[in-house]
């Protein structure tokens, strides 16, 4: 007698999480950055535009610890918070 529940015919194929979905920080590697960001939000009536620097630092931490895919910060909307590249010729002309 054969059973209708034959699970061996289907195979599980893992796939990357959807964009915007990333692993939890189980080891608390970025907890300090998250807490700083959450405190900023709380102190600013949850207006995230006032906490962009903290948000950037939190995302940088997550990328450094492989908790999310590395993306250029410009692509994440932080182009205005990026340090401009230093130009050695400008430094030599300033005296």
JSON list of C-alpha atoms in Angstrom, two decimals, residues 18-79:
[
{"chain": "A", "resi": 18, "resn": "UNK", "atom": "CA", "xyz": [14.42, 39.18, 0.16]},
{"chain": "A", "resi": 19, "resn": "UNK", "atom": "CA", "xyz": [15.88, 42.68, 0.02]},
{"chain": "A", "resi": 20, "resn": "UNK", "atom": "CA", "xyz": [15.31, 44.38, 3.34]},
{"chain": "A", "resi": 21, "resn": "UNK", "atom": "CA", "xyz": [15.25, 41.07, 5.19]},
{"chain": "A", "resi": 22, "resn": "UNK", "atom": "CA", "xyz": [18.37, 40.17, 7.15]},
{"chain": "A", "resi": 23, "resn": "UNK", "atom": "CA", "xyz": [19.42, 37.95, 10.07]},
{"chain": "A", "resi": 24, "resn": "UNK", "atom": "CA", "xyz": [18.84, 38.95, 13.66]},
{"chain": "A", "resi": 25, "resn": "UNK", "atom": "CA", "xyz": [21.84, 40.06, 15.67]},
{"chain": "A", "resi": 26, "resn": "UNK", "atom": "CA", "xyz": [21.83, 37.01, 17.98]},
{"chain": "A", "resi": 27, "resn": "UNK", "atom": "CA", "xyz": [25.24, 37.82, 19.47]},
{"chain": "A", "resi": 28, "resn": "UNK", "atom": "CA", "xyz": [24.55, 41.53, 20.03]},
{"chain": "A", "resi": 29, "resn": "UNK", "atom": "CA", "xyz": [27.46, 42.61, 17.85]},
{"chain": "A", "resi": 30, "resn": "UNK", "atom": "CA", "xyz": [25.66, 45.79, 16.83]},
{"chain": "A", "resi": 31, "resn": "UNK", "atom": "CA", "xyz": [23.50, 46.26, 19.94]},
{"chain": "A", "resi": 32, "resn": "UNK", "atom": "CA", "xyz": [25.27, 49.47, 21.03]},
{"chain": "A", "resi": 33, "resn": "UNK", "atom": "CA", "xyz": [24.64, 51.03, 17.59]},
{"chain": "A", "resi": 34, "resn": "UNK", "atom": "CA", "xyz": [21.01, 49.89, 17.63]},
{"chain": "A", "resi": 35, "resn": "UNK", "atom": "CA", "xyz": [20.49, 51.28, 21.14]},
{"chain": "A", "resi": 36, "resn": "UNK", "atom": "CA", "xyz": [22.04, 54.61, 20.14]},
{"chain": "A", "resi": 37, "resn": "UNK", "atom": "CA", "xyz": [19.75, 54.78, 17.09]},
{"chain": "A", "resi": 38, "resn": "UNK", "atom": "CA", "xyz": [16.65, 53.85, 19.10]},
{"chain": "A", "resi": 39, "resn": "UNK", "atom": "CA", "xyz": [17.51, 56.45, 21.77]},
{"chain": "A", "resi": 40, "resn": "UNK", "atom": "CA", "xyz": [17.89, 59.10, 19.07]},
{"chain": "A", "resi": 41, "resn": "UNK", "atom": "CA", "xyz": [14.49, 58.17, 17.61]},
{"chain": "A", "resi": 42, "resn": "UNK", "atom": "CA", "xyz": [12.85, 58.30, 21.02]},
{"chain": "A", "resi": 43, "resn": "UNK", "atom": "CA", "xyz": [14.38, 61.70, 21.83]},
{"chain": "A", "resi": 44, "resn": "UNK", "atom": "CA", "xyz": [13.30, 63.13, 18.44]},
{"chain": "A", "resi": 45, "resn": "UNK", "atom": "CA", "xyz": [9.65, 62.05, 18.37]},
{"chain": "A", "resi": 46, "resn": "UNK", "atom": "CA", "xyz": [10.59, 59.13, 16.09]},
{"chain": "A", "resi": 47, "resn": "UNK", "atom": "CA", "xyz": [11.57, 61.51, 13.27]},
{"chain": "A", "resi": 48, "resn": "UNK", "atom": "CA", "xyz": [14.15, 59.31, 11.55]},
{"chain": "A", "resi": 49, "resn": "UNK", "atom": "CA", "xyz": [15.49, 62.20, 9.45]},
{"chain": "A", "resi": 50, "resn": "UNK", "atom": "CA", "xyz": [17.09, 63.54, 12.65]},
{"chain": "A", "resi": 51, "resn": "UNK", "atom": "CA", "xyz": [18.85, 60.22, 13.31]},
{"chain": "A", "resi": 52, "resn": "UNK", "atom": "CA", "xyz": [20.44, 59.51, 9.95]},
{"chain": "A", "resi": 53, "resn": "UNK", "atom": "CA", "xyz": [24.01, 59.47, 11.29]},
{"chain": "A", "resi": 54, "resn": "UNK", "atom": "CA", "xyz": [23.07, 56.84, 13.90]},
{"chain": "A", "resi": 55, "resn": "UNK", "atom": "CA", "xyz": [21.21, 54.86, 11.25]},
{"chain": "A", "resi": 56, "resn": "UNK", "atom": "CA", "xyz": [24.26, 54.93, 8.97]},
{"chain": "A", "resi": 57, "resn": "UNK", "atom": "CA", "xyz": [26.54, 53.75, 11.79]},
{"chain": "A", "resi": 58, "resn": "UNK", "atom": "CA", "xyz": [24.13, 50.91, 12.65]},
{"chain": "A", "resi": 59, "resn": "UNK", "atom": "CA", "xyz": [23.96, 49.72, 9.04]},
{"chain": "A", "resi": 60, "resn": "UNK", "atom": "CA", "xyz": [27.75, 49.94, 8.71]},
{"chain": "A", "resi": 61, "resn": "UNK", "atom": "CA", "xyz": [28.08, 47.71, 11.78]},
{"chain": "A", "resi": 62, "resn": "UNK", "atom": "CA", "xyz": [25.62, 45.18, 10.35]},
{"chain": "A", "resi": 63, "resn": "UNK", "atom": "CA", "xyz": [27.53, 45.06, 7.06]},
{"chain": "A", "resi": 64, "resn": "UNK", "atom": "CA", "xyz": [30.90, 44.68, 8.85]},
{"chain": "A", "resi": 65, "resn": "UNK", "atom": "CA", "xyz": [29.55, 41.69, 10.82]},
{"chain": "A", "resi": 66, "resn": "UNK", "atom": "CA", "xyz": [27.92, 40.04, 7.77]},
{"chain": "A", "resi": 67, "resn": "UNK", "atom": "CA", "xyz": [24.43, 40.61, 9.19]},
{"chain": "A", "resi": 68, "resn": "UNK", "atom": "CA", "xyz": [23.39, 42.15, 5.90]},
{"chain": "A", "resi": 69, "resn": "UNK", "atom": "CA", "xyz": [24.77, 42.35, 2.38]},
{"chain": "A", "resi": 70, "resn": "UNK", "atom": "CA", "xyz": [27.44, 44.98, 1.90]},
{"chain": "A", "resi": 71, "resn": "UNK", "atom": "CA", "xyz": [26.03, 47.86, -0.11]},
{"chain": "A", "resi": 72, "resn": "UNK", "atom": "CA", "xyz": [27.58, 51.21, -0.97]},
{"chain": "A", "resi": 73, "resn": "UNK", "atom": "CA", "xyz": [26.29, 53.76, 1.54]},
{"chain": "A", "resi": 74, "resn": "UNK", "atom": "CA", "xyz": [25.35, 56.04, -1.35]},
{"chain": "A", "resi": 75, "resn": "UNK", "atom": "CA", "xyz": [22.94, 53.35, -2.52]},
{"chain": "A", "resi": 76, "resn": "UNK", "atom": "CA", "xyz": [21.38, 53.25, 0.96]},
{"chain": "A", "resi": 77, "resn": "UNK", "atom": "CA", "xyz": [20.69, 57.00, 0.86]},
{"chain": "A", "resi": 78, "resn": "UNK", "atom": "CA", "xyz": [23.66, 58.29, 2.85]},
{"chain": "A", "resi": 79, "resn": "UNK", "atom": "CA", "xyz": [25.58, 60.06, 0.08]}
]
